[in-house]
């Protein structure tokens, strides 16, 4: 409080210079904050550190269904939740290759010994495979025409195609235009 009164007395003695007043107010706020931190005892500091550590993450939901419930859904119930294109694909039935990929992903997850580690990468050419909840946590190598791009399946990817996470082209970074690109560049005097 002593510091606060000192600042107030000096603040009132300042002329009508608003810039200086703003600086003094900001200095006062920082000093009071520092003073408040100094007065905190060890228990309060520990509580503040615990609050800072405890971060709140947004709980994942897919169309209003949380992840645990989503993993327990039957294929028919899941089919009602996905988009029309994916629903059509599932109604026409999963063929041999997509089912083989899911079996290989299960096998890789089962072979994983370290609970905190990631399963082995399963390579595939099936870019048109739709991500289903069972695939979450798996690592898939998606072929882009040249190499297998490593993709870790996350809950946000449900309902998307594997191809969306493995670009098959390199985005164009345009350089300078070459000779013959326009009429003006045709007449370049050679020295």
mmCIF file of C-alpha atoms in Angstrom:
data_model
loop_
_atom_site.group_PDB
_atom_site.id
_atom_site.type_symbol
_atom_site.label_atom_id
_atom_site.label_comp_id
_atom_site.label_asym_id
_atom_site.label_seq_id
_atom_site.Cartn_x
_atom_site.Cartn_y
_atom_site.Cartn_z
ATOM 1 C CA UNK A 1 0.000 0.000 0.000
ATOM 2 C CA UNK A 2 2.952 2.319 0.691
ATOM 3 C CA UNK A 3 4.148 1.929 -2.902
ATOM 4 C CA UNK A 4 0.636 2.551 -4.145
ATOM 5 C CA UNK A 5 0.392 5.865 -2.227
ATOM 6 C CA UNK A 6 3.818 6.931 -3.505
ATOM 7 C CA UNK A 7 2.714 6.296 -7.059
ATOM 8 C CA UNK A 8 -0.571 8.138 -6.544
ATOM 9 C CA UNK A 9 1.157 11.196 -5.150
ATOM 10 C CA UNK A 10 3.558 11.263 -8.085
ATOM 11 C CA UNK A 11 0.716 10.574 -10.553
ATOM 12 C CA UNK A 12 -1.329 13.519 -9.304
ATOM 13 C CA UNK A 13 1.724 15.810 -9.523
ATOM 14 C CA UNK A 14 2.182 14.969 -13.237
ATOM 15 C CA UNK A 15 0.998 17.591 -15.692
ATOM 16 C CA UNK A 16 -1.621 16.872 -18.314
ATOM 17 C CA UNK A 17 0.844 14.779 -20.302
ATOM 18 C CA UNK A 18 -1.298 11.686 -20.951
ATOM 19 C CA UNK A 19 1.580 9.583 -22.336
ATOM 20 C CA UNK A 20 3.538 9.835 -19.086
ATOM 21 C CA UNK A 21 0.403 9.053 -17.078
ATOM 22 C CA UNK A 22 -0.147 5.882 -19.120
ATOM 23 C CA UNK A 23 3.438 4.763 -18.499
ATOM 24 C CA UNK A 24 3.085 5.402 -14.762
ATOM 25 C CA UNK A 25 -0.169 3.432 -14.607
ATOM 26 C CA UNK A 26 1.387 0.443 -16.408
ATOM 27 C CA UNK A 27 4.424 0.595 -14.086
ATOM 28 C CA UNK A 28 2.105 0.693 -11.078
ATOM 29 C CA UNK A 29 0.217 -2.391 -12.285
ATOM 30 C CA UNK A 30 3.401 -4.393 -12.861
ATOM 31 C CA UNK A 31 4.842 -3.371 -9.491
ATOM 32 C CA UNK A 32 1.654 -4.355 -7.666
ATOM 33 C CA UNK A 33 1.642 -7.695 -9.463
ATOM 34 C CA UNK A 34 5.278 -8.309 -8.474
ATOM 35 C CA UNK A 35 4.530 -7.250 -4.903
ATOM 36 C CA UNK A 36 1.590 -9.659 -4.748
ATOM 37 C CA UNK A 37 3.779 -12.525 -6.014
ATOM 38 C CA UNK A 38 6.438 -11.840 -3.375
ATOM 39 C CA UNK A 39 3.867 -12.078 -0.561
ATOM 40 C CA UNK A 40 2.667 -15.559 -1.677
ATOM 41 C CA UNK A 41 3.747 -18.369 0.620
ATOM 42 C CA UNK A 42 5.031 -21.764 -0.546
ATOM 43 C CA UNK A 43 1.624 -23.463 -0.442
ATOM 44 C CA UNK A 44 0.020 -20.767 -2.614
ATOM 45 C CA UNK A 45 2.943 -20.977 -5.052
ATOM 46 C CA UNK A 46 2.496 -24.754 -5.294
ATOM 47 C CA UNK A 47 -1.231 -24.330 -5.954
ATOM 48 C CA UNK A 48 -0.554 -21.731 -8.646
ATOM 49 C CA UNK A 49 2.006 -24.023 -10.299
ATOM 50 C CA UNK A 50 -0.469 -26.927 -10.221
ATOM 51 C CA UNK A 51 -3.156 -24.770 -11.845
ATOM 52 C CA UNK A 52 -0.711 -23.682 -14.526
ATOM 53 C CA UNK A 53 0.263 -27.309 -15.242
ATOM 54 C CA UNK A 54 -3.333 -28.510 -15.412
ATOM 55 C CA UNK A 55 -4.288 -27.614 -18.953
ATOM 56 C CA UNK A 56 -7.782 -28.207 -20.201
ATOM 57 C CA UNK A 57 -7.969 -29.953 -23.558
ATOM 58 C CA UNK A 58 -10.990 -29.796 -25.782
ATOM 59 C CA UNK A 59 -12.728 -33.170 -25.667
ATOM 60 C CA UNK A 60 -12.957 -34.723 -29.114
ATOM 61 C CA UNK A 61 -16.404 -35.435 -30.493
ATOM 62 C CA UNK A 62 -17.395 -36.694 -33.925
ATOM 63 C CA UNK A 63 -20.842 -35.367 -34.798
ATOM 64 C CA UNK A 64 -21.776 -35.129 -31.120
ATOM 65 C CA UNK A 65 -20.389 -38.542 -30.089
ATOM 66 C CA UNK A 66 -17.333 -38.736 -27.831
ATOM 67 C CA UNK A 67 -14.408 -40.999 -28.718
ATOM 68 C CA UNK A 68 -15.136 -43.825 -26.238
ATOM 69 C CA UNK A 69 -18.704 -44.217 -27.478
ATOM 70 C CA UNK A 70 -17.521 -43.934 -31.082
ATOM 71 C CA UNK A 71 -15.165 -46.893 -30.650
ATOM 72 C CA UNK A 72 -18.028 -49.015 -29.259
ATOM 73 C CA UNK A 73 -20.440 -48.282 -32.135
ATOM 74 C CA UNK A 74 -21.467 -51.138 -34.411
ATOM 75 C CA UNK A 75 -20.697 -50.747 -38.141
ATOM 76 C CA UNK A 76 -24.374 -49.985 -38.882
ATOM 77 C CA UNK A 77 -24.556 -47.247 -36.209
ATOM 78 C CA UNK A 78 -21.264 -45.757 -37.442
ATOM 79 C CA UNK A 79 -22.552 -45.826 -41.005
ATOM 80 C CA UNK A 80 -25.460 -43.571 -39.981
ATOM 81 C CA UNK A 81 -23.044 -40.984 -38.552
ATOM 82 C CA UNK A 82 -20.648 -40.558 -41.506
ATOM 83 C CA UNK A 83 -21.203 -38.436 -44.623
ATOM 84 C CA UNK A 84 -23.348 -39.644 -47.526
ATOM 85 C CA UNK A 85 -20.370 -40.554 -49.712
ATOM 86 C CA UNK A 86 -18.799 -42.728 -46.995
ATOM 87 C CA UNK A 87 -22.219 -44.216 -46.160
ATOM 88 C CA UNK A 88 -22.683 -45.256 -49.789
ATOM 89 C CA UNK A 89 -19.219 -46.813 -49.802
ATOM 90 C CA UNK A 90 -19.941 -48.807 -46.624
ATOM 91 C CA UNK A 91 -23.383 -49.976 -47.837
ATOM 92 C CA UNK A 92 -21.807 -51.372 -51.003
ATOM 93 C CA UNK A 93 -19.514 -53.409 -48.741
ATOM 94 C CA UNK A 94 -15.802 -53.316 -47.944
ATOM 95 C CA UNK A 95 -13.845 -55.336 -50.479
ATOM 96 C CA UNK A 96 -10.946 -57.693 -49.847
ATOM 97 C CA UNK A 97 -8.115 -55.133 -49.891
ATOM 98 C CA UNK A 98 -9.579 -52.676 -47.336
ATOM 99 C CA UNK A 99 -10.420 -55.561 -45.004
ATOM 100 C CA UNK A 100 -6.862 -56.899 -45.381
ATOM 101 C CA UNK A 101 -5.504 -53.452 -44.433
ATOM 102 C CA UNK A 102 -7.669 -53.339 -41.275
ATOM 103 C CA UNK A 103 -6.484 -56.848 -40.336
ATOM 104 C CA UNK A 104 -2.835 -55.801 -40.785
ATOM 105 C CA UNK A 105 -3.449 -52.715 -38.619
ATOM 106 C CA UNK A 106 -4.957 -54.912 -35.881
ATOM 107 C CA UNK A 107 -1.957 -57.243 -36.099
ATOM 108 C CA UNK A 108 0.494 -54.318 -35.825
ATOM 109 C CA UNK A 109 -1.346 -52.954 -32.766
ATOM 110 C CA UNK A 110 -1.356 -56.386 -31.130
ATOM 111 C CA UNK A 111 2.391 -56.855 -31.786
ATOM 112 C CA UNK A 112 3.180 -53.536 -30.104
ATOM 113 C CA UNK A 113 4.882 -54.251 -26.755
ATOM 114 C CA UNK A 114 5.531 -50.718 -25.454
ATOM 115 C CA UNK A 115 2.233 -49.168 -24.230
ATOM 116 C CA UNK A 116 3.512 -45.609 -24.783
ATOM 117 C CA UNK A 117 5.083 -46.299 -28.187
ATOM 118 C CA UNK A 118 3.548 -46.357 -31.637
ATOM 119 C CA UNK A 119 2.801 -49.536 -33.600
ATOM 120 C CA UNK A 120 4.853 -50.467 -36.653
ATOM 121 C CA UNK A 121 4.044 -48.708 -39.904
ATOM 122 C CA UNK A 122 1.757 -50.588 -42.273
ATOM 123 C CA UNK A 123 2.345 -49.656 -45.918
ATOM 124 C CA UNK A 124 -0.578 -49.394 -48.295
ATOM 125 C CA UNK A 125 -1.526 -48.169 -51.773
ATOM 126 C CA UNK A 126 -5.171 -47.762 -50.724
ATOM 127 C CA UNK A 127 -5.477 -43.978 -50.925
ATOM 128 C CA UNK A 128 -9.274 -44.265 -51.162
ATOM 129 C CA UNK A 129 -9.601 -46.010 -47.776
ATOM 130 C CA UNK A 130 -11.911 -44.124 -45.397
ATOM 131 C CA UNK A 131 -10.568 -43.689 -41.859
ATOM 132 C CA UNK A 132 -12.719 -45.554 -39.324
ATOM 133 C CA UNK A 133 -12.484 -45.304 -35.490
ATOM 134 C CA UNK A 134 -10.751 -48.689 -35.238
ATOM 135 C CA UNK A 135 -7.723 -47.255 -37.078
ATOM 136 C CA UNK A 136 -7.037 -44.525 -34.470
ATOM 137 C CA UNK A 137 -3.491 -44.714 -33.098
ATOM 138 C CA UNK A 138 -2.165 -46.735 -36.037
ATOM 139 C CA UNK A 139 0.692 -45.613 -38.250
ATOM 140 C CA UNK A 140 0.062 -46.034 -41.972
ATOM 141 C CA UNK A 141 2.456 -45.518 -44.871
ATOM 142 C CA UNK A 142 0.278 -44.066 -47.638
ATOM 143 C CA UNK A 143 1.762 -44.318 -51.139
ATOM 144 C CA UNK A 144 1.721 -41.061 -53.077
ATOM 145 C CA UNK A 145 3.086 -42.425 -56.369
ATOM 146 C CA UNK A 146 6.720 -42.097 -55.335
ATOM 147 C CA UNK A 147 7.220 -42.784 -51.626
ATOM 148 C CA UNK A 148 5.188 -43.983 -48.636
ATOM 149 C CA UNK A 149 4.197 -40.981 -46.518
ATOM 150 C CA UNK A 150 3.991 -41.872 -42.824
ATOM 151 C CA UNK A 151 0.597 -40.894 -41.369
ATOM 152 C CA UNK A 152 -0.396 -41.339 -37.726
ATOM 153 C CA UNK A 153 -4.161 -41.715 -37.517
ATOM 154 C CA UNK A 154 -5.790 -39.244 -35.103
ATOM 155 C CA UNK A 155 -9.471 -38.983 -34.075
ATOM 156 C CA UNK A 156 -9.942 -35.842 -36.198
ATOM 157 C CA UNK A 157 -9.266 -37.907 -39.353
ATOM 158 C CA UNK A 158 -12.395 -40.081 -39.022
ATOM 159 C CA UNK A 159 -14.468 -40.050 -42.206
ATOM 160 C CA UNK A 160 -11.633 -38.665 -44.369
ATOM 161 C CA UNK A 161 -9.715 -40.515 -47.061
ATOM 162 C CA UNK A 162 -6.101 -41.589 -46.489
ATOM 163 C CA UNK A 163 -5.151 -39.723 -49.681
ATOM 164 C CA UNK A 164 -5.937 -36.402 -47.997
ATOM 165 C CA UNK A 165 -2.915 -36.851 -45.722
ATOM 166 C CA UNK A 166 -0.403 -37.853 -48.428
ATOM 167 C CA UNK A 167 -0.019 -35.302 -51.220
ATOM 168 C CA UNK A 168 0.633 -36.845 -54.619
ATOM 169 C CA UNK A 169 2.077 -33.658 -56.129
ATOM 170 C CA UNK A 170 4.559 -30.995 -55.159
ATOM 171 C CA UNK A 171 2.953 -27.539 -54.980
ATOM 172 C CA UNK A 172 4.279 -25.217 -57.670
ATOM 173 C CA UNK A 173 6.647 -22.495 -56.510
ATOM 174 C CA UNK A 174 6.748 -20.152 -59.487
ATOM 175 C CA UNK A 175 10.118 -18.787 -60.531
ATOM 176 C CA UNK A 176 10.910 -16.135 -63.103
ATOM 177 C CA UNK A 177 9.227 -16.435 -66.512
ATOM 178 C CA UNK A 178 11.474 -17.917 -69.195
ATOM 179 C CA UNK A 179 12.238 -16.786 -72.717
ATOM 180 C CA UNK A 180 9.217 -17.030 -75.002
ATOM 181 C CA UNK A 181 6.671 -16.615 -72.235
ATOM 182 C CA UNK A 182 5.435 -13.220 -73.505
ATOM 183 C CA UNK A 183 5.968 -10.947 -76.493
ATOM 184 C CA UNK A 184 8.030 -8.495 -74.489
ATOM 185 C CA UNK A 185 10.571 -11.135 -73.515
ATOM 186 C CA UNK A 186 11.111 -12.147 -77.168
ATOM 187 C CA UNK A 187 13.286 -9.138 -78.063
ATOM 188 C CA UNK A 188 16.149 -9.384 -75.621
ATOM 189 C CA UNK A 189 19.293 -7.865 -77.097
ATOM 190 C CA UNK A 190 22.276 -10.169 -76.795
ATOM 191 C CA UNK A 191 25.526 -8.288 -76.088
#
